[in-house]
Amino acid sequence: MKYLLQRLAFYAVTAWAAITINFVIPRLMPGDPVQALINRFQGQLSTKAIDSLYTLFGLDDERSLWQQYLDYWGNLLRGDLGTSFAFFPTGVGDIIAESLPWTLALMGVTTLISFVLGTGIGIYAGWRRGSWLDGLLPVTTFISSIPYFWLGLLAISVFAVQWRVFPASGGHDASVVPGMTWGFISSALYHALLPAITIVISAVAGWILGMRNMMVSVSSEDYVLVAQAKGLSERRVMFSYAARNAILPNISNFALSLGFIVGGTLLVEMVFSYPGIGYRLFQAVGAKDYPMMQGVFLIITLAVLAANLLADLAYMALDPRTRREA
Amino acid sequence: MAQPTDEAIATAEPATAEPAPAPARRDRTRFLRNPKTLTGLVILAGFVLIAIIGPWIAPHDPSARGPELLQPPSWQHLFGTTQTGQDIFSQILVGARGVLVVGFTAALIAGVLSVIVGVTAGYLGGLGDDLLSSVSNIFLVIPGLPLIIIIASFLPDTGDLAIAAIIGLTGWAWGARVLRAQTLSLRNRDYVQAAKATGESTPRIIVFELLPNLTAVIASGFIGTVIFAVLANVTLAFIGVADISDWNWGTVLFWAQSNQALAQGAWWWFVPAGLCIALLGTALALINFGIDEFINPRLRSPGKEDRAVRMRIGFTPVVRRDYPRDAAPAAAAPPAGPDAPDRPDAPDRPDGAEAPDAPEARGGTAPAGAADRPGTAGTDTGKESHR
Amino acid sequence: MTEPVLEIRGLDVDYGLGDSAVRAVRDINLTLHRGEILGLAGESGSGKSTLAYAVTRLLPPPGVITGGEVRYRPGNGTPAVDILDLGPEELRAFRWQEISLVFQGAMNSLNPVHTVRSQLTDVIAAHRPAMGRAARNDRAAELLSLVGISADRLGSYPHQLSGGMRQRVMIAMALALEPEIVLLDEPTTALDVVMQRQILRQLVRLREELGFSVVFITHDISLLLEFSDRVAVMYGGRIVEEAGAKEIYRDARHPYSHGLLHSFPALHGPRRELTGIPGSPPDLKSMPSGCAFHPRCPKAFDPCASRVPALTPAPAGDRSVACWLHTEHGSGDS
């Protein structure tokens, strides 16, 4: 329990830090960025949008920095993430709410698949060290060095442009109305397949390497030798003794790597024009839609924190040492 | 992150759990003899060379438009041309410099920060450690790439150095974390305690006793950050956040993407840049494998001879060799009367007879101490470490 | 003397293969008799643990057995088996059933993520598939009570137990299948002196009840002499002397055994002068010529530096020694 409370406190502090960073960044910009933006949008910005811009960049002279900070928090707590320029007058929150399910589905499923698959292969590769599985290592190293988005480009050019077996972009067929219908779901799955395969191939290599090395290290622990001395079956020694322990640090690494994985996955969305928040971020960057960028960043960070919490719970369930009575 | 306790950290980084005798005193050439490291270093050297001389050997001006539009690779244009007739081969050659400069500058900034934060936290302990560890954990959990994108898009100037600074200032946390764990385990070693007891100042202990033994870990963190920085830099250029007037491999991909290279089937426009990124990343990762195996010998792959016999934990192989016997195996049997003491085969054997089997000249595989503690020692260290 | 239960003949163990191999254990001949406690003594690096792990084929890479045989005689008319000839599946069935081990450092010997119950019952399940779950649990509780731990500790995880308790759990585990032989590798090194003797007395008592044989390895020679029936002293990968515990205490023949005996205070018996042995153990990679002990030996003379003395039975009494002093004198043959 104590452990869980510590973790929750840590996530609370991290969330506060991320939100505060979000508040500070626009205020660090030199010059008058609002005027630059007004010029850029050539009078298409309403007075309300210009006001919110002054607030965003902290150029609202009437209020002290502290008051601005409180206002910022007040807006956040009301769920008001500001107004998007690019999709004016839609609120940032609405756009994110519409895009988030796409991202969560794509990212959640692919991350889970690549973790499970990579860990499984890594267990065998680490246990059967010196066998043909070691030949996988150079290949996985190479694959894990490829940027996700470039693999996406390659996948599109081969499977969508050359062979036309998969759609090159979008989250579903334009002719299908989104809803809980078979037509929509099958279309969404079909569109998700190529991005998903891209992510899994990119991500799985890292898990294989990590788990293999962990298995190799754990295999020389005394309790594995004891398990062999006890004459237990190969399966039992491999899974219940070696892998069961090797997976613990791998779960920690999983949590730590989420930030990197999320970054890579967002880029895959951009390449595939997949209607998730990664694509929104890409559009926002192109349009200098600052409120949108900030909203996306906050949501991504909070989602990563939530995923970390899940990983913590998994870790607690798997490692009795964290369940120590407080 | 899921590891709150120190035990968990110790298992998370096996390298730190038992870096055994001071790595600084180990045989450094073993690191260079590792084929993985060597391959990595050779490829990296090739890219560094291109980064230096690229702009001079580029056959064309990378930005100059030409008459041949969107041509596949030919002898005239090795990697083909863009929609406006620019030579992609020249863009790749010229672009290498930006990629490497940003990668190494960012890693340098992050490396210095991670050493300062990690070593201080690990050495100080207590409240200072808690504080610094929390800060690095926060930086680890906040997704790096989105943060970098946000900061970069707010900045008016996004030249190479600005990008490198952003990546360096946000990417130090992983290294700091590993260094902290490693420092923690070194702090209580005898030689550090001895230095403390003789009244050496803290900075002196850190610089002369700790840092030399952290070299491998620092190097590994540095290279890891270079990989991350290269990817982040290319990504920023690709999505158009970084200054697209500077050529780098990401910029090539940016133009390819925004000119619909995919839909036009112009594979040559984006394949070379991606392959270069992957190759550079592989080279750096190979160097890091070498460092990992250097720090944690358990990870070392079996040597050529060892592959002939399957070495498995828990099933010691029996490979019969015909070693000369000391004497008849009668010794331990129930006393059968005095054995002839001067058996011709035993006492006559000069020590030289053992020479082919006594590998005094070869270090590396089995230490003297291994004999008594098969559980841990059998894998570690060369001869110098025993001292 | 009872019949032999384990006979080691000409055992060689290397670390590594080919030319870079280091010879860790050379030409060991040793017999364990039924019901006996055989002590293995020697400094770190003398090869005593290597020998024990090699006998059970548990020596981790790069350890390789390069010669000899290890005959296990189950008794009651069953033919002997050579452990070195067993295939992986035969070895699995053989292990723990016939020879079990208690490793040094109980903290690392128990799997940190499983309960004591699970670690006691999994070995029973593996070797006695016919036994039901309830019977296995009963057996686990019985085993714990055998070593003086209450059955409600079955649900504990290793980190919840003290060091002494963990080691007792390991001993309980070693007795789970009532093996013929129990190998103890520094079983009490990490514990305090009181706990050490308590646990070892318990073991001796259990041996009398259950009738297994013990190979007991420790660097603590006073413990070794107190609890062993016979003692084999190892140096540089070879056995240099083997004799009854009393004989070796009264009259160690090999200068190394003598030195070893005088580097520890005896807890019982008359006080003796402590001398210790000058110098340090040999490096296995560059073994001295002749008798490996000669550079440190106070009594070294002509043949010691050039010729390896063989382990030779003494003319009288059940003991042997590998030393030129005693070969010349003992046999009177030169």
mmCIF file of N, CA, C and O in Angstrom, chain A residues 3 7 10-11 14 25 29 57 128-129 141-142 145 149-150 153 157 161 216-217 219-220 222 228 234 249 252 256 260 267 270 285 290 293 297 304-305 308 312 315 324, chain B residues 1-4 7-8 12 14 137-138 141 145 147 150 153-154 174 228 235 238-239 241 257 262 270-271 274 278 281-282 289 296 298-300 310 312-313 315 373 375:
data_model
loop_
_atom_site.group_PDB
_atom_site.id
_atom_site.type_symbol
_atom_site.label_atom_id
_atom_site.label_comp_id
_atom_site.label_asym_id
_atom_site.label_seq_id
_atom_site.Cartn_x
_atom_site.Cartn_y
_atom_site.Cartn_z
ATOM 1 N N TYR A 3 3.783 1.519 -0.998
ATOM 2 C CA TYR A 3 4.421 1.625 -2.301
ATOM 3 C C TYR A 3 3.504 2.331 -3.298
ATOM 4 O O TYR A 3 3.899 3.255 -4.008
ATOM 5 N N ARG A 7 3.948 5.889 -5.324
ATOM 6 C CA ARG A 7 3.862 6.024 -6.783
ATOM 7 C C ARG A 7 2.831 7.077 -7.157
ATOM 8 O O ARG A 7 3.068 7.906 -8.034
ATOM 9 N N PHE A 10 4.185 10.397 -6.716
ATOM 10 C CA PHE A 10 5.136 10.721 -7.779
ATOM 11 C C PHE A 10 4.413 11.152 -9.061
ATOM 12 O O PHE A 10 4.787 12.134 -9.698
ATOM 13 N N TYR A 11 3.352 10.417 -9.405
ATOM 14 C CA TYR A 11 2.630 10.783 -10.631
ATOM 15 C C TYR A 11 1.959 12.131 -10.490
ATOM 16 O O TYR A 11 1.897 12.909 -11.448
ATOM 17 N N THR A 14 4.621 14.616 -11.086
ATOM 18 C CA THR A 14 4.992 14.650 -12.496
ATOM 19 C C THR A 14 3.918 15.364 -13.320
ATOM 20 O O THR A 14 4.232 16.164 -14.204
ATOM 21 N N ILE A 25 6.470 27.348 -21.114
ATOM 22 C CA ILE A 25 7.101 27.397 -22.443
ATOM 23 C C ILE A 25 6.675 28.625 -23.266
ATOM 24 O O ILE A 25 7.541 29.357 -23.756
ATOM 25 N N MET A 29 9.060 32.692 -24.782
ATOM 26 C CA MET A 29 9.354 33.114 -26.151
ATOM 27 C C MET A 29 9.705 34.585 -26.204
ATOM 28 O O MET A 29 9.023 35.423 -25.609
ATOM 29 N N PHE A 57 0.424 33.499 -24.214
ATOM 30 C CA PHE A 57 1.839 33.863 -24.178
ATOM 31 C C PHE A 57 2.175 34.729 -22.960
ATOM 32 O O PHE A 57 3.286 35.203 -22.824
ATOM 33 N N ARG A 128 17.970 -20.041 -24.779
ATOM 34 C CA ARG A 128 18.719 -20.865 -25.731
ATOM 35 C C ARG A 128 19.881 -20.068 -26.294
ATOM 36 O O ARG A 128 20.053 -19.973 -27.503
ATOM 37 N N ARG A 129 20.634 -19.477 -25.426
ATOM 38 C CA ARG A 129 21.758 -18.677 -25.893
ATOM 39 C C ARG A 129 22.755 -19.566 -26.614
ATOM 40 O O ARG A 129 23.027 -20.672 -26.168
ATOM 41 N N THR A 141 18.663 -5.583 -34.155
ATOM 42 C CA THR A 141 19.369 -4.323 -33.934
ATOM 43 C C THR A 141 19.114 -3.357 -35.077
ATOM 44 O O THR A 141 18.809 -2.181 -34.865
ATOM 45 N N PHE A 142 19.220 -3.882 -36.289
ATOM 46 C CA PHE A 142 19.019 -3.028 -37.456
ATOM 47 C C PHE A 142 17.592 -2.484 -37.467
ATOM 48 O O PHE A 142 17.368 -1.288 -37.635
ATOM 49 N N SER A 145 16.804 0.266 -35.159
ATOM 50 C CA SER A 145 17.439 1.549 -35.470
ATOM 51 C C SER A 145 16.678 2.321 -36.547
ATOM 52 O O SER A 145 17.006 3.469 -36.818
ATOM 53 N N PHE A 149 8.646 6.203 -38.518
ATOM 54 C CA PHE A 149 7.918 6.857 -39.608
ATOM 55 C C PHE A 149 8.475 6.458 -40.965
ATOM 56 O O PHE A 149 7.744 6.355 -41.938
ATOM 57 N N TRP A 150 9.772 6.163 -40.995
ATOM 58 C CA TRP A 150 10.349 5.779 -42.282
ATOM 59 C C TRP A 150 9.870 4.381 -42.675
ATOM 60 O O TRP A 150 9.582 4.106 -43.841
ATOM 61 N N LEU A 153 6.634 4.911 -44.184
ATOM 62 C CA LEU A 153 6.728 5.360 -45.585
ATOM 63 C C LEU A 153 6.983 4.169 -46.499
ATOM 64 O O LEU A 153 6.361 4.018 -47.563
ATOM 65 N N SER A 157 4.656 2.676 -49.492
ATOM 66 C CA SER A 157 5.083 2.627 -50.896
ATOM 67 C C SER A 157 4.987 1.210 -51.442
ATOM 68 O O SER A 157 4.700 1.024 -52.618
ATOM 69 N N VAL A 161 0.990 1.671 -52.486
ATOM 70 C CA VAL A 161 1.193 2.282 -53.805
ATOM 71 C C VAL A 161 1.511 1.220 -54.856
ATOM 72 O O VAL A 161 0.869 1.141 -55.896
ATOM 73 N N VAL A 216 19.543 -13.674 -19.958
ATOM 74 C CA VAL A 216 20.931 -14.126 -19.829
ATOM 75 C C VAL A 216 21.454 -13.792 -18.443
ATOM 76 O O VAL A 216 22.104 -14.610 -17.789
ATOM 77 N N SER A 217 21.136 -12.598 -17.961
ATOM 78 C CA SER A 217 21.616 -12.212 -16.630
ATOM 79 C C SER A 217 20.981 -13.069 -15.554
ATOM 80 O O SER A 217 21.659 -13.558 -14.655
ATOM 81 N N SER A 219 19.671 -15.975 -15.773
ATOM 82 C CA SER A 219 19.992 -17.401 -15.862
ATOM 83 C C SER A 219 21.186 -17.784 -15.011
ATOM 84 O O SER A 219 21.349 -18.940 -14.651
ATOM 85 N N SER A 220 22.036 -16.831 -14.686
ATOM 86 C CA SER A 220 23.168 -17.212 -13.849
ATOM 87 C C SER A 220 22.918 -16.903 -12.378
ATOM 88 O O SER A 220 23.833 -16.950 -11.576
ATOM 89 N N ASP A 222 21.605 -17.805 -8.638
ATOM 90 C CA ASP A 222 21.653 -19.059 -7.896
ATOM 91 C C ASP A 222 20.334 -19.816 -7.920
ATOM 92 O O ASP A 222 20.309 -21.040 -7.995
ATOM 93 N N GLN A 228 17.530 -26.092 -11.412
ATOM 94 C CA GLN A 228 18.077 -27.185 -12.217
ATOM 95 C C GLN A 228 18.485 -28.347 -11.315
ATOM 96 O O GLN A 228 18.266 -29.505 -11.640
ATOM 97 N N GLU A 234 12.243 -28.552 -17.779
ATOM 98 C CA GLU A 234 12.838 -27.409 -18.484
ATOM 99 C C GLU A 234 11.858 -26.229 -18.515
ATOM 100 O O GLU A 234 12.231 -25.085 -18.293
ATOM 101 N N PRO A 249 12.311 -6.468 -14.346
ATOM 102 C CA PRO A 249 12.954 -5.261 -14.863
ATOM 103 C C PRO A 249 12.440 -4.879 -16.243
ATOM 104 O O PRO A 249 12.446 -3.695 -16.604
ATOM 105 N N SER A 252 9.549 -2.659 -15.786
ATOM 106 C CA SER A 252 10.007 -1.313 -15.451
ATOM 107 C C SER A 252 10.455 -0.580 -16.706
ATOM 108 O O SER A 252 10.126 0.584 -16.915
ATOM 109 N N LEU A 256 9.244 2.882 -18.591
ATOM 110 C CA LEU A 256 10.149 3.972 -18.917
ATOM 111 C C LEU A 256 10.183 4.262 -20.407
ATOM 112 O O LEU A 256 10.401 5.385 -20.823
ATOM 113 N N PHE A 260 9.069 7.094 -25.221
ATOM 114 C CA PHE A 260 9.707 6.960 -26.538
ATOM 115 C C PHE A 260 8.740 6.321 -27.533
ATOM 116 O O PHE A 260 8.599 6.759 -28.663
ATOM 117 N N LEU A 267 4.255 9.543 -34.822
ATOM 118 C CA LEU A 267 4.784 9.795 -36.153
ATOM 119 C C LEU A 267 4.189 8.851 -37.176
ATOM 120 O O LEU A 267 3.974 9.228 -38.334
ATOM 121 N N MET A 270 1.085 10.298 -38.269
ATOM 122 C CA MET A 270 1.282 11.387 -39.226
ATOM 123 C C MET A 270 1.473 10.842 -40.629
ATOM 124 O O MET A 270 0.855 11.294 -41.582
ATOM 125 N N VAL A 285 1.363 21.576 -35.709
ATOM 126 C CA VAL A 285 2.717 22.089 -35.907
ATOM 127 C C VAL A 285 2.784 22.856 -37.217
ATOM 128 O O VAL A 285 3.321 23.960 -37.292
ATOM 129 N N TYR A 290 -0.862 26.835 -31.663
ATOM 130 C CA TYR A 290 -0.245 26.594 -30.358
ATOM 131 C C TYR A 290 -1.183 25.968 -29.328
ATOM 132 O O TYR A 290 -0.790 25.025 -28.632
ATOM 133 N N MET A 293 -1.323 22.289 -29.992
ATOM 134 C CA MET A 293 -0.091 21.571 -29.647
ATOM 135 C C MET A 293 -0.006 21.340 -28.153
ATOM 136 O O MET A 293 0.317 20.250 -27.685
ATOM 137 N N PHE A 297 0.009 17.813 -26.142
ATOM 138 C CA PHE A 297 1.131 17.443 -25.277
ATOM 139 C C PHE A 297 0.645 17.047 -23.885
ATOM 140 O O PHE A 297 1.071 16.035 -23.322
ATOM 141 N N VAL A 304 0.426 8.848 -20.750
ATOM 142 C CA VAL A 304 1.630 8.079 -20.422
ATOM 143 C C VAL A 304 1.711 7.835 -18.917
ATOM 144 O O VAL A 304 2.076 6.746 -18.460
ATOM 145 N N LEU A 305 1.329 8.844 -18.131
ATOM 146 C CA LEU A 305 1.330 8.657 -16.682
ATOM 147 C C LEU A 305 0.355 7.558 -16.284
ATOM 148 O O LEU A 305 0.663 6.709 -15.445
ATOM 149 N N ASN A 308 1.821 4.322 -17.062
ATOM 150 C CA ASN A 308 2.843 4.001 -16.069
ATOM 151 C C ASN A 308 2.234 3.430 -14.804
ATOM 152 O O ASN A 308 2.768 2.509 -14.200
ATOM 153 N N ASP A 312 2.894 -0.066 -13.047
ATOM 154 C CA ASP A 312 3.203 -0.198 -11.617
ATOM 155 C C ASP A 312 2.341 -1.259 -10.968
ATOM 156 O O ASP A 312 2.821 -2.063 -10.167
ATOM 157 N N TYR A 315 3.517 -4.544 -11.945
ATOM 158 C CA TYR A 315 4.750 -4.850 -11.225
ATOM 159 C C TYR A 315 4.443 -5.299 -9.802
ATOM 160 O O TYR A 315 4.997 -6.272 -9.302
ATOM 161 N N ARG A 324 5.258 -5.511 0.514
ATOM 162 C CA ARG A 324 5.638 -5.466 1.917
ATOM 163 C C ARG A 324 4.607 -4.698 2.732
ATOM 164 O O ARG A 324 4.141 -3.649 2.336
ATOM 165 N N MET B 1 7.488 5.180 -13.875
ATOM 166 C CA MET B 1 8.356 4.016 -13.776
ATOM 167 C C MET B 1 7.918 3.121 -12.674
ATOM 168 O O MET B 1 7.349 3.539 -11.718
ATOM 169 N N ALA B 2 8.304 1.888 -12.841
ATOM 170 C CA ALA B 2 7.804 0.934 -11.876
ATOM 171 C C ALA B 2 8.837 0.524 -10.864
ATOM 172 O O ALA B 2 8.588 -0.370 -10.102
ATOM 173 N N GLN B 3 10.013 1.127 -10.872
ATOM 174 C CA GLN B 3 10.903 0.653 -9.817
ATOM 175 C C GLN B 3 11.179 1.715 -8.784
ATOM 176 O O GLN B 3 11.910 2.644 -9.002
ATOM 177 N N PRO B 4 10.574 1.513 -7.661
ATOM 178 C CA PRO B 4 10.724 2.477 -6.590
ATOM 179 C C PRO B 4 11.881 2.119 -5.674
ATOM 180 O O PRO B 4 12.551 2.965 -5.142
ATOM 181 N N GLU B 7 16.392 -2.249 -4.643
ATOM 182 C CA GLU B 7 16.638 -3.608 -5.136
ATOM 183 C C GLU B 7 16.184 -3.704 -6.579
ATOM 184 O O GLU B 7 16.818 -4.282 -7.427
ATOM 185 N N ALA B 8 15.030 -3.096 -6.824
ATOM 186 C CA ALA B 8 14.485 -3.178 -8.173
ATOM 187 C C ALA B 8 15.441 -2.535 -9.157
ATOM 188 O O ALA B 8 15.646 -3.028 -10.254
ATOM 189 N N ALA B 12 17.240 -4.042 -12.332
ATOM 190 C CA ALA B 12 16.922 -3.450 -13.628
ATOM 191 C C ALA B 12 18.178 -3.227 -14.439
ATOM 192 O O ALA B 12 18.164 -3.334 -15.652
ATOM 193 N N PRO B 14 21.461 -4.908 -14.647
ATOM 194 C CA PRO B 14 22.373 -5.947 -14.194
ATOM 195 C C PRO B 14 23.817 -5.478 -14.257
ATOM 196 O O PRO B 14 24.645 -5.904 -13.488
ATOM 197 N N ASN B 137 13.451 11.316 -12.748
ATOM 198 C CA ASN B 137 12.322 10.431 -13.047
ATOM 199 C C ASN B 137 11.195 11.184 -13.748
ATOM 200 O O ASN B 137 10.549 10.647 -14.646
ATOM 201 N N ILE B 138 10.980 12.422 -13.340
ATOM 202 C CA ILE B 138 9.939 13.206 -14.008
ATOM 203 C C ILE B 138 10.302 13.405 -15.471
ATOM 204 O O ILE B 138 9.483 13.202 -16.370
ATOM 205 N N VAL B 141 9.614 10.259 -17.461
ATOM 206 C CA VAL B 141 8.232 9.862 -17.710
ATOM 207 C C VAL B 141 7.559 10.768 -18.725
ATOM 208 O O VAL B 141 6.770 10.316 -19.549
ATOM 209 N N LEU B 145 9.744 13.085 -27.104
ATOM 210 C CA LEU B 145 9.602 13.636 -28.455
ATOM 211 C C LEU B 145 8.514 14.713 -28.530
ATOM 212 O O LEU B 145 8.768 15.798 -29.069
ATOM 213 N N LEU B 147 7.515 16.655 -26.193
ATOM 214 C CA LEU B 147 8.038 17.826 -25.482
ATOM 215 C C LEU B 147 8.998 18.602 -26.379
ATOM 216 O O LEU B 147 8.920 19.830 -26.498
ATOM 217 N N ILE B 150 7.106 20.476 -29.040
ATOM 218 C CA ILE B 150 6.449 21.681 -28.524
ATOM 219 C C ILE B 150 7.457 22.806 -28.349
ATOM 220 O O ILE B 150 7.263 23.924 -28.839
ATOM 221 N N SER B 153 8.767 24.169 -31.635
ATOM 222 C CA SER B 153 7.863 24.951 -32.474
ATOM 223 C C SER B 153 7.563 26.316 -31.854
ATOM 224 O O SER B 153 7.095 27.208 -32.548
ATOM 225 N N PHE B 154 7.847 26.466 -30.560
ATOM 226 C CA PHE B 154 7.692 27.793 -29.967
ATOM 227 C C PHE B 154 8.910 28.675 -30.231
ATOM 228 O O PHE B 154 8.831 29.889 -30.139
ATOM 229 N N TRP B 174 17.796 9.542 -18.596
ATOM 230 C CA TRP B 174 18.100 8.108 -18.598
ATOM 231 C C TRP B 174 19.533 7.865 -18.130
ATOM 232 O O TRP B 174 19.801 7.023 -17.259
ATOM 233 N N PHE B 228 19.294 8.535 -29.862
ATOM 234 C CA PHE B 228 18.028 9.230 -29.653
ATOM 235 C C PHE B 228 18.043 10.590 -30.335
ATOM 236 O O PHE B 228 17.074 10.985 -30.992
ATOM 237 N N THR B 235 13.425 13.472 -37.056
ATOM 238 C CA THR B 235 11.980 13.576 -36.941
ATOM 239 C C THR B 235 11.522 15.029 -36.994
ATOM 240 O O THR B 235 10.562 15.371 -37.704
ATOM 241 N N PHE B 238 11.677 16.187 -40.382
ATOM 242 C CA PHE B 238 10.674 15.520 -41.209
ATOM 243 C C PHE B 238 9.298 16.161 -41.042
ATOM 244 O O PHE B 238 8.554 16.336 -42.008
ATOM 245 N N ILE B 239 8.936 16.519 -39.795
ATOM 246 C CA ILE B 239 7.618 17.122 -39.630
ATOM 247 C C ILE B 239 7.660 18.638 -39.816
ATOM 248 O O ILE B 239 6.644 19.307 -39.664
ATOM 249 N N VAL B 241 9.421 21.019 -38.200
ATOM 250 C CA VAL B 241 9.632 21.916 -37.066
ATOM 251 C C VAL B 241 11.006 22.559 -37.163
ATOM 252 O O VAL B 241 11.168 23.749 -36.939
ATOM 253 N N GLN B 257 8.107 13.767 -48.592
ATOM 254 C CA GLN B 257 6.751 13.595 -48.114
ATOM 255 C C GLN B 257 5.848 14.709 -48.645
ATOM 256 O O GLN B 257 4.740 14.450 -49.113
ATOM 257 N N LEU B 262 5.762 9.350 -52.404
ATOM 258 C CA LEU B 262 5.197 8.008 -52.284
ATOM 259 C C LEU B 262 4.210 7.726 -53.394
ATOM 260 O O LEU B 262 4.307 6.719 -54.092
ATOM 261 N N PHE B 270 13.115 8.649 -50.735
ATOM 262 C CA PHE B 270 13.157 8.495 -49.276
ATOM 263 C C PHE B 270 13.935 7.273 -48.804
ATOM 264 O O PHE B 270 14.307 7.187 -47.639
ATOM 265 N N VAL B 271 14.209 6.308 -49.687
ATOM 266 C CA VAL B 271 14.919 5.114 -49.218
ATOM 267 C C VAL B 271 16.358 5.404 -48.754
ATOM 268 O O VAL B 271 16.753 4.985 -47.677
ATOM 269 N N GLY B 274 16.544 7.072 -45.210
ATOM 270 C CA GLY B 274 16.141 6.154 -44.148
ATOM 271 C C GLY B 274 17.194 5.094 -43.885
ATOM 272 O O GLY B 274 17.498 4.781 -42.735
ATOM 273 N N ALA B 278 19.149 4.308 -40.406
ATOM 274 C CA ALA B 278 19.154 2.982 -39.786
ATOM 275 C C ALA B 278 20.576 2.451 -39.642
ATOM 276 O O ALA B 278 20.930 1.850 -38.631
ATOM 277 N N GLY B 281 22.287 4.288 -36.867
ATOM 278 C CA GLY B 281 21.746 3.807 -35.593
ATOM 279 C C GLY B 281 22.279 2.427 -35.260
ATOM 280 O O GLY B 281 22.652 2.153 -34.115
ATOM 281 N N THR B 282 22.346 1.535 -36.260
ATOM 282 C CA THR B 282 22.865 0.193 -36.020
ATOM 283 C C THR B 282 24.314 0.253 -35.555
ATOM 284 O O THR B 282 24.707 -0.443 -34.614
ATOM 285 N N PHE B 289 26.542 -2.396 -27.678
ATOM 286 C CA PHE B 289 26.558 -3.808 -27.282
ATOM 287 C C PHE B 289 27.938 -4.170 -26.767
ATOM 288 O O PHE B 289 28.072 -4.869 -25.763
ATOM 289 N N ASN B 296 29.194 -6.056 -18.492
ATOM 290 C CA ASN B 296 28.491 -7.211 -17.941
ATOM 291 C C ASN B 296 28.867 -8.455 -18.733
ATOM 292 O O ASN B 296 28.229 -8.790 -19.717
ATOM 293 N N ARG B 298 28.415 -11.414 -18.514
ATOM 294 C CA ARG B 298 27.445 -12.486 -18.715
ATOM 295 C C ARG B 298 26.808 -12.422 -20.095
ATOM 296 O O ARG B 298 26.312 -13.408 -20.608
ATOM 297 N N LEU B 299 26.787 -11.218 -20.672
ATOM 298 C CA LEU B 299 26.104 -11.066 -21.951
ATOM 299 C C LEU B 299 26.978 -11.488 -23.118
ATOM 300 O O LEU B 299 26.510 -11.592 -24.237
ATOM 301 N N ARG B 300 28.260 -11.697 -22.848
ATOM 302 C CA ARG B 300 29.177 -11.978 -23.954
ATOM 303 C C ARG B 300 28.745 -13.231 -24.701
ATOM 304 O O ARG B 300 28.376 -14.240 -24.100
ATOM 305 N N ARG B 310 27.755 -27.319 -26.481
ATOM 306 C CA ARG B 310 26.645 -26.523 -25.976
ATOM 307 C C ARG B 310 26.814 -26.296 -24.477
ATOM 308 O O ARG B 310 26.795 -27.231 -23.700
ATOM 309 N N ARG B 312 25.278 -25.136 -21.232
ATOM 310 C CA ARG B 312 23.967 -24.811 -20.682
ATOM 311 C C ARG B 312 24.070 -24.745 -19.187
ATOM 312 O O ARG B 312 24.722 -25.586 -18.565
ATOM 313 N N ILE B 313 23.407 -23.802 -18.614
ATOM 314 C CA ILE B 313 23.406 -23.730 -17.159
ATOM 315 C C ILE B 313 22.639 -24.929 -16.624
ATOM 316 O O ILE B 313 21.539 -25.231 -17.062
ATOM 317 N N PHE B 315 23.654 -28.099 -16.859
ATOM 318 C CA PHE B 315 24.035 -29.362 -17.497
ATOM 319 C C PHE B 315 25.478 -29.256 -17.967
ATOM 320 O O PHE B 315 25.743 -29.001 -19.136
ATOM 321 N N ARG B 373 33.664 -20.540 -6.662
ATOM 322 C CA ARG B 373 32.344 -19.924 -6.537
ATOM 323 C C ARG B 373 31.675 -19.936 -7.895
ATOM 324 O O ARG B 373 31.564 -18.912 -8.550
ATOM 325 N N GLY B 375 28.791 -20.012 -8.937
ATOM 326 C CA GLY B 375 27.570 -19.239 -9.138
ATOM 327 C C GLY B 375 27.806 -17.906 -9.799
ATOM 328 O O GLY B 375 27.062 -17.512 -10.674
#
